[in-house]
Tab-separated table of C-alpha atoms in Angstrom:
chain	number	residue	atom	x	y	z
A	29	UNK	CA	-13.621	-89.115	-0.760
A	30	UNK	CA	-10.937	-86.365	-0.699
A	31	UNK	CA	-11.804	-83.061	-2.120
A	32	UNK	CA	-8.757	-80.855	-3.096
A	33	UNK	CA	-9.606	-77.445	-2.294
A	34	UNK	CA	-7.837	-74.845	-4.978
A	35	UNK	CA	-5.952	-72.710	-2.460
A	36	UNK	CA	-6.581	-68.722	-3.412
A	37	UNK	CA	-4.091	-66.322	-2.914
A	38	UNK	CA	-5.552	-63.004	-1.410
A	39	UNK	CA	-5.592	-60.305	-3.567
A	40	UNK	CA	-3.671	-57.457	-3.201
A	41	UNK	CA	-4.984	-54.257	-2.222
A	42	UNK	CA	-3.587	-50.961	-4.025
A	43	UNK	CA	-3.609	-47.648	-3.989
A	44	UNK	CA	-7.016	-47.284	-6.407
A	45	UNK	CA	-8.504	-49.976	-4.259
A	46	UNK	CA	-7.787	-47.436	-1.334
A	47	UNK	CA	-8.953	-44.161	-3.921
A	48	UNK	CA	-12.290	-45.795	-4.891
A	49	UNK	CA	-13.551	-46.699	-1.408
A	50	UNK	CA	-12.554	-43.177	-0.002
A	51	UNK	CA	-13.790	-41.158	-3.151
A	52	UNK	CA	-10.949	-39.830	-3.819
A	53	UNK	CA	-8.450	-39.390	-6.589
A	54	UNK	CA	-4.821	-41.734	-6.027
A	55	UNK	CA	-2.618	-38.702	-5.877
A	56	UNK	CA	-4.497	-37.468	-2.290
A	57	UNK	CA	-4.050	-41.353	-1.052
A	58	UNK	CA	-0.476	-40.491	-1.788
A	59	UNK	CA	-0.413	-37.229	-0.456
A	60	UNK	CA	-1.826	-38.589	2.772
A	61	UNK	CA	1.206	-40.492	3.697
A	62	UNK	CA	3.426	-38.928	1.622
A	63	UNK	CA	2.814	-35.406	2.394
A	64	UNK	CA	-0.026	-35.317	5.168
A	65	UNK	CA	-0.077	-31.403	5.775
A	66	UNK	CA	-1.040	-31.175	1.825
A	67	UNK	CA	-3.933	-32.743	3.248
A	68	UNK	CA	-7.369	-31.301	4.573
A	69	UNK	CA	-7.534	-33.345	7.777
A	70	UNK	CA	-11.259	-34.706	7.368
A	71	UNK	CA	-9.843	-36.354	4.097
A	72	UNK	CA	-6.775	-37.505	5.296
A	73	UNK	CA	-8.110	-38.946	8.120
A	74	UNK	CA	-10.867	-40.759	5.887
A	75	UNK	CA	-7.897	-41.795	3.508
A	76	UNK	CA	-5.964	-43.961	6.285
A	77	UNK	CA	-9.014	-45.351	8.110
A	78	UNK	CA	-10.174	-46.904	4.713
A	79	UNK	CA	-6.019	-47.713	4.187
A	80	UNK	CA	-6.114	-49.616	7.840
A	81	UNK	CA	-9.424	-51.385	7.364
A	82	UNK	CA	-8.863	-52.652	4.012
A	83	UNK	CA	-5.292	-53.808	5.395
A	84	UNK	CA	-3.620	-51.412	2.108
A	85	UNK	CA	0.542	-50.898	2.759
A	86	UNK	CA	1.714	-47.755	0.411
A	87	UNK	CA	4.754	-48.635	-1.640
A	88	UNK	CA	7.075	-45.926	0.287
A	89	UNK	CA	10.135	-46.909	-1.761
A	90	UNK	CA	7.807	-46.451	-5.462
A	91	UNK	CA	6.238	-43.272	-4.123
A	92	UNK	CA	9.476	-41.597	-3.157
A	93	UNK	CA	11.390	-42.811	-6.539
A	94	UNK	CA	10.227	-39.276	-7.742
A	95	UNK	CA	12.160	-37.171	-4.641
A	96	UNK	CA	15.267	-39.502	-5.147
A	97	UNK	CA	14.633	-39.977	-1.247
A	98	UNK	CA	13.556	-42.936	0.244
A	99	UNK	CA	13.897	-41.611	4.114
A	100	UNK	CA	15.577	-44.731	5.269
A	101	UNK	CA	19.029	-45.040	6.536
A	102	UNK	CA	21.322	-48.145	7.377
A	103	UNK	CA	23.631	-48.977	10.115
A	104	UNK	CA	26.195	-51.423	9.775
A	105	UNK	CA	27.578	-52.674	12.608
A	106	UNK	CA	29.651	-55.410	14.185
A	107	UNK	CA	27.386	-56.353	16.932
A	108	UNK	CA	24.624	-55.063	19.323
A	109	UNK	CA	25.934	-57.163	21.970
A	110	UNK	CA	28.240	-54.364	23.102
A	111	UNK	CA	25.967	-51.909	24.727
A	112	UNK	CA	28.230	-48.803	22.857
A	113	UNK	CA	27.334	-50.119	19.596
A	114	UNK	CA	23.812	-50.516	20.963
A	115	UNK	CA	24.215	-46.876	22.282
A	116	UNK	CA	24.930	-45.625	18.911
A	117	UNK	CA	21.919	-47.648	17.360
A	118	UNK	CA	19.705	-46.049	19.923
A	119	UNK	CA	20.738	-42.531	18.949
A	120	UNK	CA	20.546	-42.978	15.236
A	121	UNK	CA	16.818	-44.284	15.743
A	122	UNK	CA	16.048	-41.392	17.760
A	123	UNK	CA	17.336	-38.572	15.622
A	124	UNK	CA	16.052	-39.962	12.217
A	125	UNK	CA	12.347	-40.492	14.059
A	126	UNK	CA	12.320	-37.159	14.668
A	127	UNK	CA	13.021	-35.958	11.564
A	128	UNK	CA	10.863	-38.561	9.269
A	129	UNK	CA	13.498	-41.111	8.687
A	130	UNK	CA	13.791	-44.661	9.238
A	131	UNK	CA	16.295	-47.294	10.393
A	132	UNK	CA	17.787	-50.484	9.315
A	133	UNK	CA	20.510	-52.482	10.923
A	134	UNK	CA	22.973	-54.953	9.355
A	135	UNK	CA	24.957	-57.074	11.772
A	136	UNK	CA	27.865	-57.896	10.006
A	137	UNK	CA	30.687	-60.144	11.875
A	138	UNK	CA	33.145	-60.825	10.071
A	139	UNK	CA	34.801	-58.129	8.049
A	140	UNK	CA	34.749	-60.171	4.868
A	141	UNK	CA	30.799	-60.168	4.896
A	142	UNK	CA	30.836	-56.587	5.027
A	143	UNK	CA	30.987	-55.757	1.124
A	144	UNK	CA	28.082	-58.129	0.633
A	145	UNK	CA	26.400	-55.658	3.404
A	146	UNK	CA	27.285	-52.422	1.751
A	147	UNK	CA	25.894	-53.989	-1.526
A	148	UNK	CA	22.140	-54.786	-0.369
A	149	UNK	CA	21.911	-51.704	1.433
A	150	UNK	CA	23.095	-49.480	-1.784
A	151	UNK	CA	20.481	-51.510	-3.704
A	152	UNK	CA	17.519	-50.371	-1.336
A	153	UNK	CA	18.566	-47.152	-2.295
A	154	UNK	CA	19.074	-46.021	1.610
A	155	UNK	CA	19.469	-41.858	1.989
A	156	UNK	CA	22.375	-42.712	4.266
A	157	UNK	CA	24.399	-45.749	5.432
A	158	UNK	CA	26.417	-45.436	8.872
A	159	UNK	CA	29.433	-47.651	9.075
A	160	UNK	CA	31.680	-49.015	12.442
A	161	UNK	CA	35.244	-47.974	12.148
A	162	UNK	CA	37.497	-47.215	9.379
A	163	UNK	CA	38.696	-50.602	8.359
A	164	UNK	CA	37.680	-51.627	4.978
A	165	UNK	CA	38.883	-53.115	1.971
A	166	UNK	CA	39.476	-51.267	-1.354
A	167	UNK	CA	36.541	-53.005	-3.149
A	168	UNK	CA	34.226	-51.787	-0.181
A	169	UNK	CA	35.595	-48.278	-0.248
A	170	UNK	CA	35.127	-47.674	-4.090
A	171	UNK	CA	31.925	-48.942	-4.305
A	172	UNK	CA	30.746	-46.519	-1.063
A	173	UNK	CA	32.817	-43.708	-3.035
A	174	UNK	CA	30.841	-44.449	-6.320
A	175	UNK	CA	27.314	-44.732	-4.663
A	176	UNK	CA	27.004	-40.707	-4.339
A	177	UNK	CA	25.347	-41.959	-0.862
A	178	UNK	CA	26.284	-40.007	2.355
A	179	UNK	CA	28.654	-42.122	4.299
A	180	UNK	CA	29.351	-41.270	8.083
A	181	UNK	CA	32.147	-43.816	9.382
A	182	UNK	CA	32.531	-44.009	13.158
A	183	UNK	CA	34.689	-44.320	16.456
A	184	UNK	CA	37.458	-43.383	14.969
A	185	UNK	CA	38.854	-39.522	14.321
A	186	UNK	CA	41.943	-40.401	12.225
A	187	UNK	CA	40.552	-41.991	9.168
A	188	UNK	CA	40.755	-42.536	6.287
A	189	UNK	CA	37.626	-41.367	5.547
A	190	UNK	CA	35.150	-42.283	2.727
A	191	UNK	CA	33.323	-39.361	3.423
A	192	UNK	CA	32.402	-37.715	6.574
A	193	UNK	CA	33.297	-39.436	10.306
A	194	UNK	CA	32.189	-39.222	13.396
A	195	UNK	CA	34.033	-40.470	17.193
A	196	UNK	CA	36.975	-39.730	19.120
A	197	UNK	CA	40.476	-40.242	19.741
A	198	UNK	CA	40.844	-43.802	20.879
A	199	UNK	CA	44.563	-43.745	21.160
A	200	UNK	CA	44.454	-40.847	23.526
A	201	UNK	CA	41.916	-42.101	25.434
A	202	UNK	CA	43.603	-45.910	25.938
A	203	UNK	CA	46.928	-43.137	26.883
A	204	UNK	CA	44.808	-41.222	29.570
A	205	UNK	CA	43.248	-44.381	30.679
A	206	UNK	CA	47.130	-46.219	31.358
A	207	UNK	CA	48.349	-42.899	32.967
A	208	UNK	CA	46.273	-43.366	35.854
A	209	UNK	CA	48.024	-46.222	37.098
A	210	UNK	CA	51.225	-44.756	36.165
A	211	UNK	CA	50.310	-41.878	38.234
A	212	UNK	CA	49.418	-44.452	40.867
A	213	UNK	CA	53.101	-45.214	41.137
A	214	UNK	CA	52.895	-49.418	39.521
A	215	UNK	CA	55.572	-50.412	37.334
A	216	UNK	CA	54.834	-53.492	36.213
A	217	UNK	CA	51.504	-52.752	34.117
A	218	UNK	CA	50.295	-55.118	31.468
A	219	UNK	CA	47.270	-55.299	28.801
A	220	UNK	CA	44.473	-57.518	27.775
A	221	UNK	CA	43.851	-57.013	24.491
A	222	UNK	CA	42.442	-58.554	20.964
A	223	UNK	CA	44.336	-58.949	17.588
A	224	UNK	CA	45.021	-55.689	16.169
A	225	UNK	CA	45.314	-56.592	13.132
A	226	UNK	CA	42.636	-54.589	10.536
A	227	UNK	CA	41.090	-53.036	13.596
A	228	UNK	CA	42.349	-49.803	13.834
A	229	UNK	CA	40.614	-49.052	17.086
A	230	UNK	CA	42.062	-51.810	18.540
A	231	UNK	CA	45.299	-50.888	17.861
A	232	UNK	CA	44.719	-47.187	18.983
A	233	UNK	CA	44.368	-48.594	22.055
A	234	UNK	CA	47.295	-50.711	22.363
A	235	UNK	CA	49.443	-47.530	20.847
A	236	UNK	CA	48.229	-45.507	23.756
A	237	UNK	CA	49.130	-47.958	26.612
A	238	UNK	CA	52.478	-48.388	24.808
A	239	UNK	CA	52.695	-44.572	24.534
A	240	UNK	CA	51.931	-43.964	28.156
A	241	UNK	CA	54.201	-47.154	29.623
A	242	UNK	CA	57.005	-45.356	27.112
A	243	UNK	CA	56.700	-41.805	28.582
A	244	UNK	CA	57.088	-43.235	31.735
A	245	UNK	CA	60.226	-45.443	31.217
A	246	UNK	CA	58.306	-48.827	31.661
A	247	UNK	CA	58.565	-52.007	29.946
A	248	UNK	CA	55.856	-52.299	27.463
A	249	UNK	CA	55.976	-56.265	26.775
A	250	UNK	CA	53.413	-56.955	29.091
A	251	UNK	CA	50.697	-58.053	26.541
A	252	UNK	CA	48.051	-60.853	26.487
A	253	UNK	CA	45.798	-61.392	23.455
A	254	UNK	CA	42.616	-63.722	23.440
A	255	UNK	CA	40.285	-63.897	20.693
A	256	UNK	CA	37.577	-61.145	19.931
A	257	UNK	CA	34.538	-63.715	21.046
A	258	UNK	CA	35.894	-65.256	24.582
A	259	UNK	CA	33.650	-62.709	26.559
A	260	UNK	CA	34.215	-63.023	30.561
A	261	UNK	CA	36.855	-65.940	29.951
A	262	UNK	CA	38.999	-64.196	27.728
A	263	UNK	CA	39.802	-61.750	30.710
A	264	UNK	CA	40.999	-64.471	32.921
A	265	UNK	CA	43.112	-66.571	30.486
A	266	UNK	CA	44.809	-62.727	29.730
A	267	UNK	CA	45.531	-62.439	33.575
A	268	UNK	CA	47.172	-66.118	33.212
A	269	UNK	CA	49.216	-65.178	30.235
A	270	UNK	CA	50.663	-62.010	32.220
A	271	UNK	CA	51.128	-63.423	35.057
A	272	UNK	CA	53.182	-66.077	33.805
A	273	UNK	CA	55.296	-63.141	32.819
A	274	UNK	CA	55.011	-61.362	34.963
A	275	UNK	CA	54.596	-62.492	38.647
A	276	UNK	CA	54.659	-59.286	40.453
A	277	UNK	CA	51.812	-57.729	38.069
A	278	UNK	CA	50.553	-54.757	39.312
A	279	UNK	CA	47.982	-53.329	36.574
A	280	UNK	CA	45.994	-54.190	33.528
A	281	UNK	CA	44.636	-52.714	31.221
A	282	UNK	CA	42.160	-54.069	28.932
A	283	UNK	CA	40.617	-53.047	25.641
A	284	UNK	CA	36.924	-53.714	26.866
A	285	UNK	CA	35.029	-53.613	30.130
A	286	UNK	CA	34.088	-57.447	29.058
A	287	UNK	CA	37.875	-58.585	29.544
A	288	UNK	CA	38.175	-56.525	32.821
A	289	UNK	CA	35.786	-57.890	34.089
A	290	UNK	CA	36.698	-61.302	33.507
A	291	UNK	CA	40.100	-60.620	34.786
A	292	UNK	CA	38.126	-59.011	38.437
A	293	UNK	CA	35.897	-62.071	38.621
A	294	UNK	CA	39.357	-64.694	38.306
A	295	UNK	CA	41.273	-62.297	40.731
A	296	UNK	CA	38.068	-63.025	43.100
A	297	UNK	CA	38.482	-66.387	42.335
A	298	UNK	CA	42.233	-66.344	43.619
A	299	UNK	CA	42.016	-64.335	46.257
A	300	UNK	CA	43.831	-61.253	44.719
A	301	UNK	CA	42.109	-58.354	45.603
A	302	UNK	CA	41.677	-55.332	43.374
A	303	UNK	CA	42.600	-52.689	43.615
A	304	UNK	CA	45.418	-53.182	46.580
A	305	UNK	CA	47.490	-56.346	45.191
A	306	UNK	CA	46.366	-55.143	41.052
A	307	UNK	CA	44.747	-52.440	39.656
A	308	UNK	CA	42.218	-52.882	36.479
A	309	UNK	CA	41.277	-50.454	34.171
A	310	UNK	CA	38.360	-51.238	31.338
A	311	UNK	CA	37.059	-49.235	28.128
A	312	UNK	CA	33.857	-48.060	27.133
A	313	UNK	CA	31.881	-48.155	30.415
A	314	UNK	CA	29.225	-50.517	30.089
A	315	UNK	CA	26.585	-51.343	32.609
A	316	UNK	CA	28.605	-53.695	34.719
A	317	UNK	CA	31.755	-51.581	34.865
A	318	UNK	CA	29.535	-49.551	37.792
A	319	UNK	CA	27.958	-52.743	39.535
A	320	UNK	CA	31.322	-54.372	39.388
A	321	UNK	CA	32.839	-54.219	43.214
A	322	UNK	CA	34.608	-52.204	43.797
A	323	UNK	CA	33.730	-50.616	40.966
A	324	UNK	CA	35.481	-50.191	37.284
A	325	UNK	CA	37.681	-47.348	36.613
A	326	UNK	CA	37.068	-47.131	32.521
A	327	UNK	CA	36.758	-44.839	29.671
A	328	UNK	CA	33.416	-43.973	28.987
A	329	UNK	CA	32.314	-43.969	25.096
A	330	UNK	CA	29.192	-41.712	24.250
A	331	UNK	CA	28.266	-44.224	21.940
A	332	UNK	CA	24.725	-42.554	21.834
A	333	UNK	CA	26.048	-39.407	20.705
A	334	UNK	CA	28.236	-40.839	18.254
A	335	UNK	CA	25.083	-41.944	16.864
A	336	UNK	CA	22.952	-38.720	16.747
A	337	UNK	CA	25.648	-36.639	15.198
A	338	UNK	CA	26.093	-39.725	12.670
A	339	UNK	CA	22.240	-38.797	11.931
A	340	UNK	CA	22.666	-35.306	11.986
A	341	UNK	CA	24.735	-35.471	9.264
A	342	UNK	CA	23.244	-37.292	7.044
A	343	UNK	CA	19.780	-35.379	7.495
A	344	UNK	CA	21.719	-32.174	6.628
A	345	UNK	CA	23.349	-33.629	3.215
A	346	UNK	CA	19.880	-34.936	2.386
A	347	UNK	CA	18.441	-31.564	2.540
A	348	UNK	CA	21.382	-29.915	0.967
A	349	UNK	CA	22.362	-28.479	3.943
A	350	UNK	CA	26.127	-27.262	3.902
A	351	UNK	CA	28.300	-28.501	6.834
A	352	UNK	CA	30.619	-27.085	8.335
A	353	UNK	CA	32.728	-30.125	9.736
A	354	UNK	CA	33.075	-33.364	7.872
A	355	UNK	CA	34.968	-34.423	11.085
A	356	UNK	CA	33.410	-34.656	14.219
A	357	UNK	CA	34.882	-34.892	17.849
A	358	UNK	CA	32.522	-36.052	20.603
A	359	UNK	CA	35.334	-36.767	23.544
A	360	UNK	CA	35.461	-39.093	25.933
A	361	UNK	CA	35.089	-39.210	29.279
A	362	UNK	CA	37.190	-40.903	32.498
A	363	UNK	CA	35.392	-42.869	34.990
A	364	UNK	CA	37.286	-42.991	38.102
A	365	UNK	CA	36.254	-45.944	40.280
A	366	UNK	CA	37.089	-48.206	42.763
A	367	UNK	CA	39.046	-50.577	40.993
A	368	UNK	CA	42.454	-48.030	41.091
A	369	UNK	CA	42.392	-47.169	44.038
C-alpha cells in the first residue's frame, strides 16, 4: 500500500518572526541591516544571529522603497570573455563595495537584445545602470532618457551621450598605434578588423589606421574583415585575405589582441617571422599580448578604471553630489613590444 505524503511548503520567515524571537520591535530588525550604526551593538548583534539561525532574508528592495534607493547598480555588457570588459566589471564591483552598493551584470550579445536588457534592469529599480559603448537604438535611448536613472555609457569619448560617459579616444589611439609602424619605415600596412557597422568603436579604430596610413601617403585598402566571434582563427583567415592582396605585406594592424594573435600563431605556422618579415600590432593588451613571443606591441585599455570612475559617478548623483565633468578621459597607454621591432 502506497501512502501519498501531502508535501508542505516551509514557511516563510519574516521580519516579526525575526522581532519576536530577539525581543525587539520590527523597525530595530530593520535598522540592523538597514542602518547598523543606529544600532547599539549588543542588539544588533542579537538581531542578525537570530536573522542567520532562523535562516530570515530582509526584503532590501521593500525596505529601501522609502529612500527611493535600492543600492544596486547594473552593468550591461557585451561579454566578459574579453578581459577589458572583465576589467571594467572588476572595478565597478570594487568601488560600489566600498561604498554600500551592489552589482548586477547583464550579458547582452546581440545589440537587438539590449532594449529587453535596459527594460528588466529599469524595473528592479537599479540606482545606476552602466552601459558598453554608445551604440543604441532610439527606442533604447528614450526609454534610458525617461527613467530619471543615472546612465554612465563607456569606451567611447565622442558620444552621443544619454547622460554622462566615461573612456577614451579610440580613434586616436588605433592612429598612435598605426604610426609606429609608419615610423618603422613599412609601406605596405594592412588591418584586421570586424564589421563596423553600429559599432562605433570599431570604426574609431579603422578611422585612425586610415588617418595615420593617409598622413603618411600610403594606400589604405589593405583591409580584412572576419566576423566578431572567430577568436584565434579570425586572425589567420585576415592574414590570408591581405596577403592575397597584398604579397609583400609588411604590417597589420588589428582591432583586438585576439586577431593578432591569431595572425602571430599562422605566421609561426608559415614560417614568417614577426617582427623582421611583418610587424603586428594588437589593441587592448590582454594577458597574452605579454606571453606572446616576441611579445605584442598593443594599446593598453584601463578597462578597470573605466569602471571605477563609471561607479564614481553614479555614487555622486545618488547622493546629490554635483559633478564637475559629465565627460571623463582616462587615456590610454602604448605598449611597446617585441612584435615591431
Amino acid at each position: 500500500m502506497t501512502k501519498k505524503m501531502a508535501s508542505k511548503k516551509a514557511a516563510v520567515v519574516g521580519i516579526r518572526d525575526v522581532a519576536r524571537e530577539a525581543g525587539v520591535s520590527t523597525m530595530t530588525v530593520t535598522n540592523a541591516f538597514k542602518y547598523p550604526d543606529k544600532v547599539v551593538a549588543e542588539t544588533r548583534n542579537r538581531v542578525i544571529e537570530v536573522a542567520q539561525r532562523l535562516n530570515y532574508v530582509p526584503n532590501l528592495v521593500a525596505a529601501n522603497f522609502s529612500s527611493g534607493k535600492t543600492k544596486v547598480v547594473a552593468a550591461i555588457t557585451p561579454s566578459i570573455q574579453n578581459s577589458n570588459f572583465a576589467g571594467m566589471i572588476m572595478g565597478l564591483e570594487h568601488e560600489l563595495e566600498k561604498n554600500g552598493y551592489h552589482l548586477i551584470v547583464s550579458v547582452v550579445e546581440a545589440p537587438s537584445r539590449e532594449y529587453d536588457a535596459v527594460m528588466a534592469v529599469i524595473g528592479r529599480r537599479v540606482d545606476g545602470i552602466v552601459l558598453t559603448g554608445v551604440d543604441r537604438d532610439d527606442r533604447t535611448r528614450s526609454i534610458l532618457a525617461q527613467s530619471g536613472i543615472p546612465i554612465v555609457e563607456t569606451w567611447n569619448l565622442s558620444g552621443p551621450f544619454v547622460d554622462v560617459g566615461v573612456g577614451f579616444s579610440t580613434q586616436t589611439a588605433a592612429r598612435e598605434a598605426t604610426q609606429i609602424m609608419v615610423d618603422k619605415g613599412l609601406r605596405n600596412i594592412g588591418v584586421a578588423g570586424y564589421d563596423t557597422q553600429g559599432n562605433k568603436r570599431f570604426q574609431e579604430r579603422l578611422d585612425g589606421f586610415v588617418e595615420a596610413l593617409t598622413s603618411a601617403g600610403l594606400r589604405t585598402d589593405l583591409v580584412a574583415t572576419v566576423p566578431g566571434w572567430s577568436g584565434f582563427a579570425g586572425g589567420r583567415e585576415a592574414l590570408e585575405r591581405l596577403q592575397a592582396i597584398e604579397r609583400n605585406l609588411e604590417g597589420v594592424f588589428c582591432f583586438t589582441d585576439v586577431l593578432a594573435a591569431g595572425v602571430m600563431f599562422e605566421c609561426m605556422r608559415k614560417g614568417i617571422r614577426v617582427p623582421q618579415d611583418l610587424a603586428v600590432v594588437g589593441y587592448g593588451d590582454y594577458e597574452i599580448a605579454a606571453e606572446l613571443p616576441p611579445g605584442l606591441t598593443t594599446v593598453h585599455t584601463p578597462g578597470d578604471l573605466i569602471g571605477e570612475h563609471a561607479a564614481r559617478m553614479i555614487i555622486a548623483r545618488c547622493r546629490g553630489e554635483a559633478q564637475s565633468e559629465k565627460i571623463v578621459d582616462v587615456g590610454y597607454n602604448i605598449i611597446v613590444r617585441g612584435s615591431t621591432g
